[in-house]
Amino acid sequence: MKVIAALLFAMPVVLGADTVRIVQTNAAGDNIHLIDPATNTVVAEITGIEVNHGAAVAPDGSRFYFSDEAEHTLDVVNGKTLGVTKRIALSGRPNNIAISRDGRHVYVSIVSGTGAVDVIDSSSLERVKSIPTHGGVHNTYVTPDGRFIIAGSIAGKSITVIDGATEEPLWSIAFDNGVRPMAFERNPDGSTKRLFVQISDFHGFAIVDFAQRKEVGRVKLPEVPPAERHTEGLQGSPSHGIGVAPDGKTLWVNSKMNSHVYAYSLPDLNFVGGVHVGNHPDWLTFTPDSKRVYVANAGSNSVSVVDTATIQEVTTIPVGQVPKRNITAILP
């Protein structure tokens, strides 16, 4: 185990009311960058978390959480000093993570072995449960209304839906290939209406009707001429990274095949447009006002800032090695 508190570099951050930060992990490094969307610059760095994967933030901004693939731990970071304060042992190798709306539990995707979602209690900072799933879990989410935990498996080619109150599996959906990232469309009452699910070896996304518990259609991203296709480094996922803007009006989808991010209107899923970003875009997140989308370019070691109204790249921000998962943190 590495020495933590004394040796880790941490840059304190002075925060104002409702400070927004884009938290950018770097999958091939040991650091995480915090970006100020007001200036589009890196304003702080968290170090000492090797092969960091998923990220989450406590509702009160007091802590950040990161899954650590090197140590098989969930690493807890002080929200003010940005130093690692604890590494919580997990049941296996982690991938992405999510946090309950009240911040009481952090849910960690366990991709190794038979798969599970590990449950971490934020008060005791201990693993209190492992929820069984259909295969190793790549991405775990909490639905926008907080009622369900959604675990997607590549190996299991399925989604497991877990009750957020009891933390017990309820039902599952099978697909023809591995489940990658997902995004959520809400009903007027805030409940989940549809899931948009990226699938291995499919350049697009599947549509799942949540109430019907089944796939109801698919959307292919714009055709890429063979001469323009990227074929190396796709990792079985030509489309990876998807999200519904906070205002619920548009769906944004990455294409690793041709380094674009595409926009679709909601609820009709009409194609709106696309823009070229960096190489191998892998994940995306939004500013709370839905005016900007931040696209992590794993092949360019950068983040593209895209204006959602004009669908134009505003700037690129250099970050660490192989940036993948990113989140938007609203810090009180």
mmCIF file of C-alpha atoms in Angstrom:
data_model
loop_
_atom_site.group_PDB
_atom_site.id
_atom_site.type_symbol
_atom_site.label_atom_id
_atom_site.label_comp_id
_atom_site.label_asym_id
_atom_site.label_seq_id
_atom_site.Cartn_x
_atom_site.Cartn_y
_atom_site.Cartn_z
ATOM 1 C CA MET A 1 0.000 0.000 0.000
ATOM 2 C CA LYS A 2 1.281 3.421 -0.916
ATOM 3 C CA VAL A 3 1.887 6.117 1.666
ATOM 4 C CA ILE A 4 -1.075 8.410 1.270
ATOM 5 C CA ALA A 5 -1.436 11.635 3.209
ATOM 6 C CA ALA A 6 2.121 12.876 3.440
ATOM 7 C CA LEU A 7 3.273 12.091 -0.047
ATOM 8 C CA LEU A 8 0.294 12.776 -2.286
ATOM 9 C CA PHE A 9 0.245 16.089 -4.101
ATOM 10 C CA ALA A 10 -2.969 18.002 -3.498
ATOM 11 C CA MET A 11 -3.822 21.506 -4.621
ATOM 12 C CA PRO A 12 -6.442 23.147 -2.356
ATOM 13 C CA VAL A 13 -9.307 24.888 -4.126
ATOM 14 C CA VAL A 14 -11.040 28.071 -2.976
ATOM 15 C CA LEU A 15 -14.727 27.633 -3.789
ATOM 16 C CA GLY A 16 -17.585 30.068 -4.070
ATOM 17 C CA ALA A 17 -21.321 29.482 -3.956
ATOM 18 C CA ASP A 18 -22.387 26.658 -6.280
ATOM 19 C CA THR A 19 -18.973 26.155 -7.808
ATOM 20 C CA VAL A 20 -19.033 23.904 -10.867
ATOM 21 C CA ARG A 21 -16.128 21.636 -11.737
ATOM 22 C CA ILE A 22 -15.676 19.144 -14.566
ATOM 23 C CA VAL A 23 -13.898 16.170 -12.978
ATOM 24 C CA GLN A 24 -11.740 14.412 -15.560
ATOM 25 C CA THR A 25 -10.165 11.023 -14.840
ATOM 26 C CA ASN A 26 -7.078 9.833 -16.724
ATOM 27 C CA ALA A 27 -7.185 6.069 -17.243
ATOM 28 C CA ALA A 28 -3.486 5.571 -18.039
ATOM 29 C CA GLY A 29 -2.171 7.859 -15.311
ATOM 30 C CA ASP A 30 -2.351 8.407 -11.575
ATOM 31 C CA ASN A 31 -3.978 11.833 -11.613
ATOM 32 C CA ILE A 32 -7.394 13.460 -12.026
ATOM 33 C CA HIS A 33 -7.941 16.996 -13.307
ATOM 34 C CA LEU A 34 -10.544 19.509 -12.142
ATOM 35 C CA ILE A 35 -11.644 21.920 -14.873
ATOM 36 C CA ASP A 36 -13.331 25.276 -14.256
ATOM 37 C CA PRO A 37 -15.991 25.607 -17.001
ATOM 38 C CA ALA A 38 -16.027 29.382 -16.545
ATOM 39 C CA THR A 39 -12.438 29.618 -17.847
ATOM 40 C CA ASN A 40 -12.038 26.173 -19.460
ATOM 41 C CA THR A 41 -8.760 25.649 -17.665
ATOM 42 C CA VAL A 42 -7.453 23.003 -15.277
ATOM 43 C CA VAL A 43 -7.550 24.610 -11.826
ATOM 44 C CA ALA A 44 -6.654 21.678 -9.585
ATOM 45 C CA GLU A 45 -5.223 18.160 -9.639
ATOM 46 C CA ILE A 46 -5.721 15.048 -7.536
ATOM 47 C CA THR A 47 -2.803 12.631 -7.622
ATOM 48 C CA GLY A 48 -1.849 9.195 -6.376
ATOM 49 C CA ILE A 49 -4.785 7.198 -7.786
ATOM 50 C CA GLU A 50 -3.338 4.880 -10.390
ATOM 51 C CA VAL A 51 -5.549 3.621 -13.227
ATOM 52 C CA ASN A 52 -8.447 5.704 -11.951
ATOM 53 C CA HIS A 53 -11.736 4.766 -13.585
ATOM 54 C CA GLY A 54 -15.052 6.001 -12.174
ATOM 55 C CA ALA A 55 -15.755 9.254 -10.323
ATOM 56 C CA ALA A 56 -18.483 10.532 -8.007
ATOM 57 C CA VAL A 57 -18.912 13.474 -5.636
ATOM 58 C CA ALA A 58 -20.811 13.747 -2.347
ATOM 59 C CA PRO A 59 -23.906 15.979 -2.548
ATOM 60 C CA ASP A 60 -22.355 18.430 -0.079
ATOM 61 C CA GLY A 61 -19.035 18.497 -1.930
ATOM 62 C CA SER A 62 -17.123 17.233 1.098
ATOM 63 C CA ARG A 63 -15.665 14.231 -0.720
ATOM 64 C CA PHE A 64 -14.798 12.856 -4.106
ATOM 65 C CA TYR A 65 -14.780 9.111 -4.750
ATOM 66 C CA PHE A 66 -12.719 7.324 -7.410
ATOM 67 C CA SER A 67 -12.434 3.657 -8.338
ATOM 68 C CA ASP A 68 -8.791 2.546 -8.322
ATOM 69 C CA GLU A 69 -8.122 -0.340 -10.700
ATOM 70 C CA ALA A 70 -4.509 -0.734 -9.586
ATOM 71 C CA GLU A 71 -5.343 -1.272 -5.918
ATOM 72 C CA HIS A 72 -8.892 -2.697 -6.328
ATOM 73 C CA THR A 73 -10.148 0.004 -3.984
ATOM 74 C CA LEU A 74 -12.574 2.896 -3.806
ATOM 75 C CA ASP A 75 -10.416 5.913 -2.985
ATOM 76 C CA VAL A 76 -11.885 8.707 -0.860
ATOM 77 C CA VAL A 77 -10.619 12.250 -1.471
ATOM 78 C CA ASN A 78 -11.133 15.268 0.800
ATOM 79 C CA GLY A 79 -13.137 17.880 -1.098
ATOM 80 C CA LYS A 80 -11.081 20.798 0.213
ATOM 81 C CA THR A 81 -7.502 19.534 0.405
ATOM 82 C CA LEU A 82 -7.907 17.070 -2.505
ATOM 83 C CA GLY A 83 -5.802 14.538 -0.631
ATOM 84 C CA VAL A 84 -6.655 10.841 -0.487
ATOM 85 C CA THR A 85 -7.923 10.028 3.008
ATOM 86 C CA LYS A 86 -8.842 6.352 2.685
ATOM 87 C CA ARG A 87 -8.744 3.401 0.308
ATOM 88 C CA ILE A 88 -11.671 1.001 0.777
ATOM 89 C CA ALA A 89 -11.037 -2.604 -0.245
ATOM 90 C CA LEU A 90 -13.456 -3.950 -2.850
ATOM 91 C CA SER A 91 -14.548 -7.481 -3.781
ATOM 92 C CA GLY A 92 -12.739 -7.314 -7.133
ATOM 93 C CA ARG A 93 -11.449 -5.046 -9.897
ATOM 94 C CA PRO A 94 -13.652 -1.974 -10.241
ATOM 95 C CA ASN A 95 -14.894 -0.051 -13.238
ATOM 96 C CA ASN A 96 -17.344 2.854 -13.095
ATOM 97 C CA ILE A 97 -19.154 4.095 -9.969
ATOM 98 C CA ALA A 98 -22.317 5.958 -8.954
ATOM 99 C CA ILE A 99 -23.639 7.579 -5.786
ATOM 100 C CA SER A 100 -27.112 7.630 -4.231
ATOM 101 C CA ARG A 101 -28.946 10.957 -4.318
ATOM 102 C CA ASP A 102 -28.611 11.372 -0.553
ATOM 103 C CA GLY A 103 -24.920 10.468 -0.670
ATOM 104 C CA ARG A 104 -25.288 7.625 1.843
ATOM 105 C CA HIS A 105 -24.097 4.870 -0.489
ATOM 106 C CA VAL A 106 -21.546 4.663 -3.292
ATOM 107 C CA TYR A 107 -22.105 1.890 -5.831
ATOM 108 C CA VAL A 108 -19.024 0.358 -7.450
ATOM 109 C CA SER A 109 -19.072 -1.746 -10.616
ATOM 110 C CA ILE A 110 -17.076 -4.958 -10.109
ATOM 111 C CA VAL A 111 -16.001 -6.239 -13.513
ATOM 112 C CA SER A 112 -13.925 -9.213 -12.387
ATOM 113 C CA GLY A 113 -15.152 -12.694 -11.433
ATOM 114 C CA THR A 114 -18.875 -13.285 -11.693
ATOM 115 C CA GLY A 115 -19.539 -9.566 -11.272
ATOM 116 C CA ALA A 116 -21.294 -7.499 -8.634
ATOM 117 C CA VAL A 117 -22.144 -4.011 -7.477
ATOM 118 C CA ASP A 118 -20.278 -3.285 -4.245
ATOM 119 C CA VAL A 119 -22.095 -0.998 -1.805
ATOM 120 C CA ILE A 120 -19.974 1.422 0.240
ATOM 121 C CA ASP A 121 -21.465 3.153 3.273
ATOM 122 C CA SER A 122 -20.311 6.781 3.271
ATOM 123 C CA SER A 123 -20.608 7.095 7.066
ATOM 124 C CA SER A 124 -18.452 4.113 8.035
ATOM 125 C CA LEU A 125 -16.468 4.137 4.764
ATOM 126 C CA GLU A 126 -16.744 0.360 4.632
ATOM 127 C CA ARG A 127 -18.063 -2.086 2.059
ATOM 128 C CA VAL A 128 -21.378 -3.273 3.479
ATOM 129 C CA LYS A 129 -22.773 -5.387 0.647
ATOM 130 C CA SER A 130 -22.113 -6.906 -2.769
ATOM 131 C CA ILE A 131 -25.156 -7.144 -5.044
ATOM 132 C CA PRO A 132 -24.998 -10.082 -7.508
ATOM 133 C CA THR A 133 -25.394 -9.314 -11.217
ATOM 134 C CA HIS A 134 -25.522 -11.124 -14.562
ATOM 135 C CA GLY A 135 -21.806 -10.936 -15.361
ATOM 136 C CA GLY A 136 -19.022 -8.501 -14.590
ATOM 137 C CA VAL A 137 -20.272 -4.906 -14.361
ATOM 138 C CA HIS A 138 -18.795 -2.172 -16.556
ATOM 139 C CA ASN A 139 -21.038 0.788 -15.679
ATOM 140 C CA THR A 140 -23.371 1.416 -12.751
ATOM 141 C CA TYR A 141 -25.860 4.281 -12.555
ATOM 142 C CA VAL A 142 -28.520 5.613 -10.204
ATOM 143 C CA THR A 143 -31.680 6.652 -12.052
ATOM 144 C CA PRO A 144 -32.413 10.400 -11.935
ATOM 145 C CA ASP A 145 -35.233 9.887 -9.430
ATOM 146 C CA GLY A 146 -32.963 7.771 -7.209
ATOM 147 C CA ARG A 147 -35.322 4.798 -7.186
ATOM 148 C CA PHE A 148 -33.183 2.293 -9.055
ATOM 149 C CA ILE A 149 -29.572 1.245 -9.509
ATOM 150 C CA ILE A 150 -28.756 0.151 -13.066
ATOM 151 C CA ALA A 151 -25.796 -2.167 -13.719
ATOM 152 C CA GLY A 152 -24.622 -2.936 -17.250
ATOM 153 C CA SER A 153 -22.453 -5.942 -18.128
ATOM 154 C CA ILE A 154 -20.286 -6.465 -21.199
ATOM 155 C CA ALA A 155 -19.638 -10.162 -20.559
ATOM 156 C CA GLY A 156 -23.196 -10.825 -19.393
ATOM 157 C CA LYS A 157 -24.739 -8.863 -22.298
ATOM 158 C CA SER A 158 -27.369 -7.546 -19.935
ATOM 159 C CA ILE A 159 -28.677 -4.830 -17.641
ATOM 160 C CA THR A 160 -29.552 -5.634 -14.042
ATOM 161 C CA VAL A 161 -32.127 -3.318 -12.426
ATOM 162 C CA ILE A 162 -31.742 -3.053 -8.650
ATOM 163 C CA ASP A 163 -34.203 -1.593 -6.139
ATOM 164 C CA GLY A 164 -32.633 1.522 -4.641
ATOM 165 C CA ALA A 165 -34.414 1.059 -1.294
ATOM 166 C CA THR A 166 -33.692 -2.632 -0.660
ATOM 167 C CA GLU A 167 -30.579 -2.869 -2.872
ATOM 168 C CA GLU A 168 -31.820 -6.189 -4.222
ATOM 169 C CA PRO A 169 -32.007 -7.156 -7.938
ATOM 170 C CA LEU A 170 -35.488 -6.774 -9.429
ATOM 171 C CA TRP A 171 -35.295 -7.653 -13.131
ATOM 172 C CA SER A 172 -32.930 -7.731 -16.073
ATOM 173 C CA ILE A 173 -32.820 -7.133 -19.822
ATOM 174 C CA ALA A 174 -30.727 -9.250 -22.211
ATOM 175 C CA PHE A 175 -29.048 -7.878 -25.346
ATOM 176 C CA ASP A 176 -27.298 -9.449 -28.314
ATOM 177 C CA ASN A 177 -23.936 -8.031 -27.224
ATOM 178 C CA GLY A 178 -22.143 -6.347 -24.341
ATOM 179 C CA VAL A 179 -23.686 -3.366 -22.559
ATOM 180 C CA ARG A 180 -21.605 -0.193 -22.546
ATOM 181 C CA PRO A 181 -22.581 3.345 -21.348
ATOM 182 C CA MET A 182 -26.198 4.403 -20.818
ATOM 183 C CA ALA A 183 -28.236 7.597 -20.570
ATOM 184 C CA PHE A 184 -31.645 8.283 -19.029
ATOM 185 C CA GLU A 185 -34.712 10.127 -20.289
ATOM 186 C CA ARG A 186 -37.201 11.270 -17.664
ATOM 187 C CA ASN A 187 -40.980 11.400 -17.532
ATOM 188 C CA PRO A 188 -42.580 14.700 -16.418
ATOM 189 C CA ASP A 189 -42.719 13.376 -12.838
ATOM 190 C CA GLY A 190 -38.984 12.626 -12.863
ATOM 191 C CA SER A 191 -39.298 8.865 -13.192
ATOM 192 C CA THR A 192 -37.352 6.968 -15.836
ATOM 193 C CA LYS A 193 -38.996 6.892 -19.281
ATOM 194 C CA ARG A 194 -36.322 5.427 -21.568
ATOM 195 C CA LEU A 195 -32.766 4.190 -21.450
ATOM 196 C CA PHE A 196 -30.365 4.832 -24.320
ATOM 197 C CA VAL A 197 -27.825 2.015 -24.272
ATOM 198 C CA GLN A 198 -24.581 1.686 -26.209
ATOM 199 C CA ILE A 199 -23.834 -1.874 -27.301
ATOM 200 C CA SER A 200 -20.547 -3.573 -28.188
ATOM 201 C CA ASP A 201 -19.710 -3.546 -31.911
ATOM 202 C CA PHE A 202 -22.710 -1.301 -32.718
ATOM 203 C CA HIS A 203 -22.171 2.238 -34.029
ATOM 204 C CA GLY A 204 -25.205 3.721 -32.317
ATOM 205 C CA PHE A 205 -27.484 2.956 -29.388
ATOM 206 C CA ALA A 206 -30.431 0.818 -28.320
ATOM 207 C CA ILE A 207 -33.661 2.285 -26.929
ATOM 208 C CA VAL A 208 -35.199 0.643 -23.867
ATOM 209 C CA ASP A 209 -38.720 1.406 -22.662
ATOM 210 C CA PHE A 210 -38.281 1.278 -18.893
ATOM 211 C CA ALA A 211 -41.931 0.605 -18.038
ATOM 212 C CA GLN A 212 -42.155 -2.202 -20.597
ATOM 213 C CA ARG A 213 -38.745 -3.568 -19.524
ATOM 214 C CA LYS A 214 -37.661 -4.232 -23.080
ATOM 215 C CA GLU A 215 -35.691 -2.920 -26.034
ATOM 216 C CA VAL A 216 -37.974 -1.119 -28.490
ATOM 217 C CA GLY A 217 -35.584 0.085 -31.188
ATOM 218 C CA ARG A 218 -32.117 1.157 -32.248
ATOM 219 C CA VAL A 219 -30.565 4.252 -33.783
ATOM 220 C CA LYS A 220 -27.474 4.043 -35.978
ATOM 221 C CA LEU A 221 -25.087 6.974 -35.981
ATOM 222 C CA PRO A 222 -24.358 8.598 -39.367
ATOM 223 C CA GLU A 223 -22.581 6.298 -41.784
ATOM 224 C CA VAL A 224 -18.804 6.754 -41.906
ATOM 225 C CA PRO A 225 -17.108 6.192 -45.281
ATOM 226 C CA PRO A 226 -14.615 3.294 -45.056
ATOM 227 C CA ALA A 227 -11.653 5.562 -45.808
ATOM 228 C CA GLU A 228 -12.541 7.769 -42.802
ATOM 229 C CA ARG A 229 -13.148 5.017 -40.244
ATOM 230 C CA HIS A 230 -10.889 4.520 -37.255
ATOM 231 C CA THR A 231 -10.419 0.786 -36.806
ATOM 232 C CA GLU A 232 -7.634 0.674 -34.196
ATOM 233 C CA GLY A 233 -8.216 1.106 -30.469
ATOM 234 C CA LEU A 234 -11.997 0.846 -30.564
ATOM 235 C CA GLN A 235 -11.948 -1.847 -27.826
ATOM 236 C CA GLY A 236 -15.105 -3.380 -29.256
ATOM 237 C CA SER A 237 -17.009 -0.152 -28.805
ATOM 238 C CA PRO A 238 -17.264 2.106 -31.868
ATOM 239 C CA SER A 239 -19.664 4.342 -29.944
ATOM 240 C CA HIS A 240 -18.752 4.994 -26.288
ATOM 241 C CA GLY A 241 -20.053 7.881 -24.210
ATOM 242 C CA ILE A 242 -23.665 9.084 -24.168
ATOM 243 C CA GLY A 243 -25.722 11.551 -22.167
ATOM 244 C CA VAL A 244 -28.994 13.468 -21.968
ATOM 245 C CA ALA A 245 -28.473 17.196 -21.430
ATOM 246 C CA PRO A 246 -29.742 18.436 -18.039
ATOM 247 C CA ASP A 247 -32.630 20.327 -19.686
ATOM 248 C CA GLY A 248 -33.810 17.036 -21.211
ATOM 249 C CA LYS A 249 -34.001 18.458 -24.749
ATOM 250 C CA THR A 250 -31.121 16.658 -26.460
ATOM 251 C CA LEU A 251 -29.200 13.377 -26.427
ATOM 252 C CA TRP A 252 -25.455 13.492 -27.185
ATOM 253 C CA VAL A 253 -23.558 10.438 -28.455
ATOM 254 C CA ASN A 254 -19.846 9.886 -29.088
ATOM 255 C CA SER A 255 -18.424 8.104 -32.111
ATOM 256 C CA LYS A 256 -14.957 6.658 -31.640
ATOM 257 C CA MET A 257 -15.101 5.454 -35.221
ATOM 258 C CA ASN A 258 -14.761 8.960 -36.656
ATOM 259 C CA SER A 259 -14.024 11.204 -33.648
ATOM 260 C CA HIS A 260 -17.376 12.969 -33.587
ATOM 261 C CA VAL A 261 -20.043 13.775 -31.042
ATOM 262 C CA TYR A 262 -23.606 13.762 -32.406
ATOM 263 C CA ALA A 263 -26.780 15.407 -31.100
ATOM 264 C CA TYR A 264 -30.373 14.119 -31.298
ATOM 265 C CA SER A 265 -33.506 15.988 -30.235
ATOM 266 C CA LEU A 266 -35.774 14.593 -27.546
ATOM 267 C CA PRO A 267 -38.244 13.020 -27.358
ATOM 268 C CA ASP A 268 -38.393 12.372 -31.111
ATOM 269 C CA LEU A 269 -34.698 11.389 -31.555
ATOM 270 C CA ASN A 270 -34.315 13.403 -34.734
ATOM 271 C CA PHE A 271 -30.717 13.945 -35.829
ATOM 272 C CA VAL A 272 -29.617 17.527 -35.080
ATOM 273 C CA GLY A 273 -25.958 17.547 -36.088
ATOM 274 C CA GLY A 274 -22.435 16.590 -35.134
ATOM 275 C CA VAL A 275 -18.952 18.007 -34.696
ATOM 276 C CA HIS A 276 -15.448 16.617 -34.973
ATOM 277 C CA VAL A 277 -13.621 16.428 -31.633
ATOM 278 C CA GLY A 278 -10.400 14.714 -30.538
ATOM 279 C CA ASN A 279 -9.399 11.124 -31.231
ATOM 280 C CA HIS A 280 -11.400 8.313 -29.630
ATOM 281 C CA PRO A 281 -13.973 10.308 -27.639
ATOM 282 C CA ASP A 282 -14.863 8.059 -24.707
ATOM 283 C CA TRP A 283 -17.170 9.922 -22.316
ATOM 284 C CA LEU A 284 -19.047 13.192 -21.938
ATOM 285 C CA THR A 285 -20.650 15.444 -19.344
ATOM 286 C CA PHE A 286 -22.533 18.763 -19.342
ATOM 287 C CA THR A 287 -22.582 22.090 -17.586
ATOM 288 C CA PRO A 288 -25.724 22.353 -15.411
ATOM 289 C CA ASP A 289 -27.258 24.930 -17.789
ATOM 290 C CA SER A 290 -26.905 22.505 -20.752
ATOM 291 C CA LYS A 291 -24.940 25.103 -22.746
ATOM 292 C CA ARG A 292 -21.706 23.122 -23.000
ATOM 293 C CA VAL A 293 -20.783 19.454 -23.326
ATOM 294 C CA TYR A 294 -17.301 18.294 -22.289
ATOM 295 C CA VAL A 295 -16.016 15.350 -24.340
ATOM 296 C CA ALA A 296 -13.080 13.279 -23.039
ATOM 297 C CA ASN A 297 -10.772 12.387 -25.948
ATOM 298 C CA ALA A 298 -8.908 9.246 -24.891
ATOM 299 C CA GLY A 299 -6.715 9.235 -27.984
ATOM 300 C CA SER A 300 -5.746 12.910 -27.840
ATOM 301 C CA ASN A 301 -5.208 13.412 -24.087
ATOM 302 C CA SER A 302 -7.611 16.319 -24.189
ATOM 303 C CA VAL A 303 -11.153 17.447 -23.432
ATOM 304 C CA SER A 304 -13.212 19.094 -26.184
ATOM 305 C CA VAL A 305 -15.625 21.826 -25.133
ATOM 306 C CA VAL A 306 -18.660 21.883 -27.443
ATOM 307 C CA ASP A 307 -21.290 24.620 -27.570
ATOM 308 C CA THR A 308 -24.630 22.799 -27.595
ATOM 309 C CA ALA A 309 -26.532 25.565 -29.405
ATOM 310 C CA THR A 310 -24.144 25.880 -32.358
ATOM 311 C CA ILE A 311 -22.734 22.307 -32.168
ATOM 312 C CA GLN A 312 -19.251 23.722 -32.546
ATOM 313 C CA GLU A 313 -16.047 22.949 -30.659
ATOM 314 C CA VAL A 314 -15.188 26.027 -28.582
ATOM 315 C CA THR A 315 -11.784 24.936 -27.329
ATOM 316 C CA THR A 316 -9.733 21.932 -26.252
ATOM 317 C CA ILE A 317 -8.197 21.480 -22.808
ATOM 318 C CA PRO A 318 -5.017 19.409 -22.353
ATOM 319 C CA VAL A 319 -5.343 16.849 -19.552
ATOM 320 C CA GLY A 320 -3.592 13.594 -18.569
ATOM 321 C CA GLN A 321 -2.980 10.236 -20.196
ATOM 322 C CA VAL A 322 -5.997 8.555 -21.831
ATOM 323 C CA PRO A 323 -8.838 10.617 -20.326
ATOM 324 C CA LYS A 324 -12.064 8.648 -20.121
ATOM 325 C CA ARG A 325 -14.777 9.011 -17.463
ATOM 326 C CA ASN A 326 -15.797 12.524 -16.480
ATOM 327 C CA ILE A 327 -18.536 13.996 -14.311
ATOM 328 C CA THR A 328 -19.930 17.417 -13.455
ATOM 329 C CA ALA A 329 -19.568 18.339 -9.793
ATOM 330 C CA ILE A 330 -21.734 21.093 -8.303
ATOM 331 C CA LEU A 331 -19.993 22.066 -5.085
ATOM 332 C CA PRO A 332 -22.051 24.074 -2.552
#
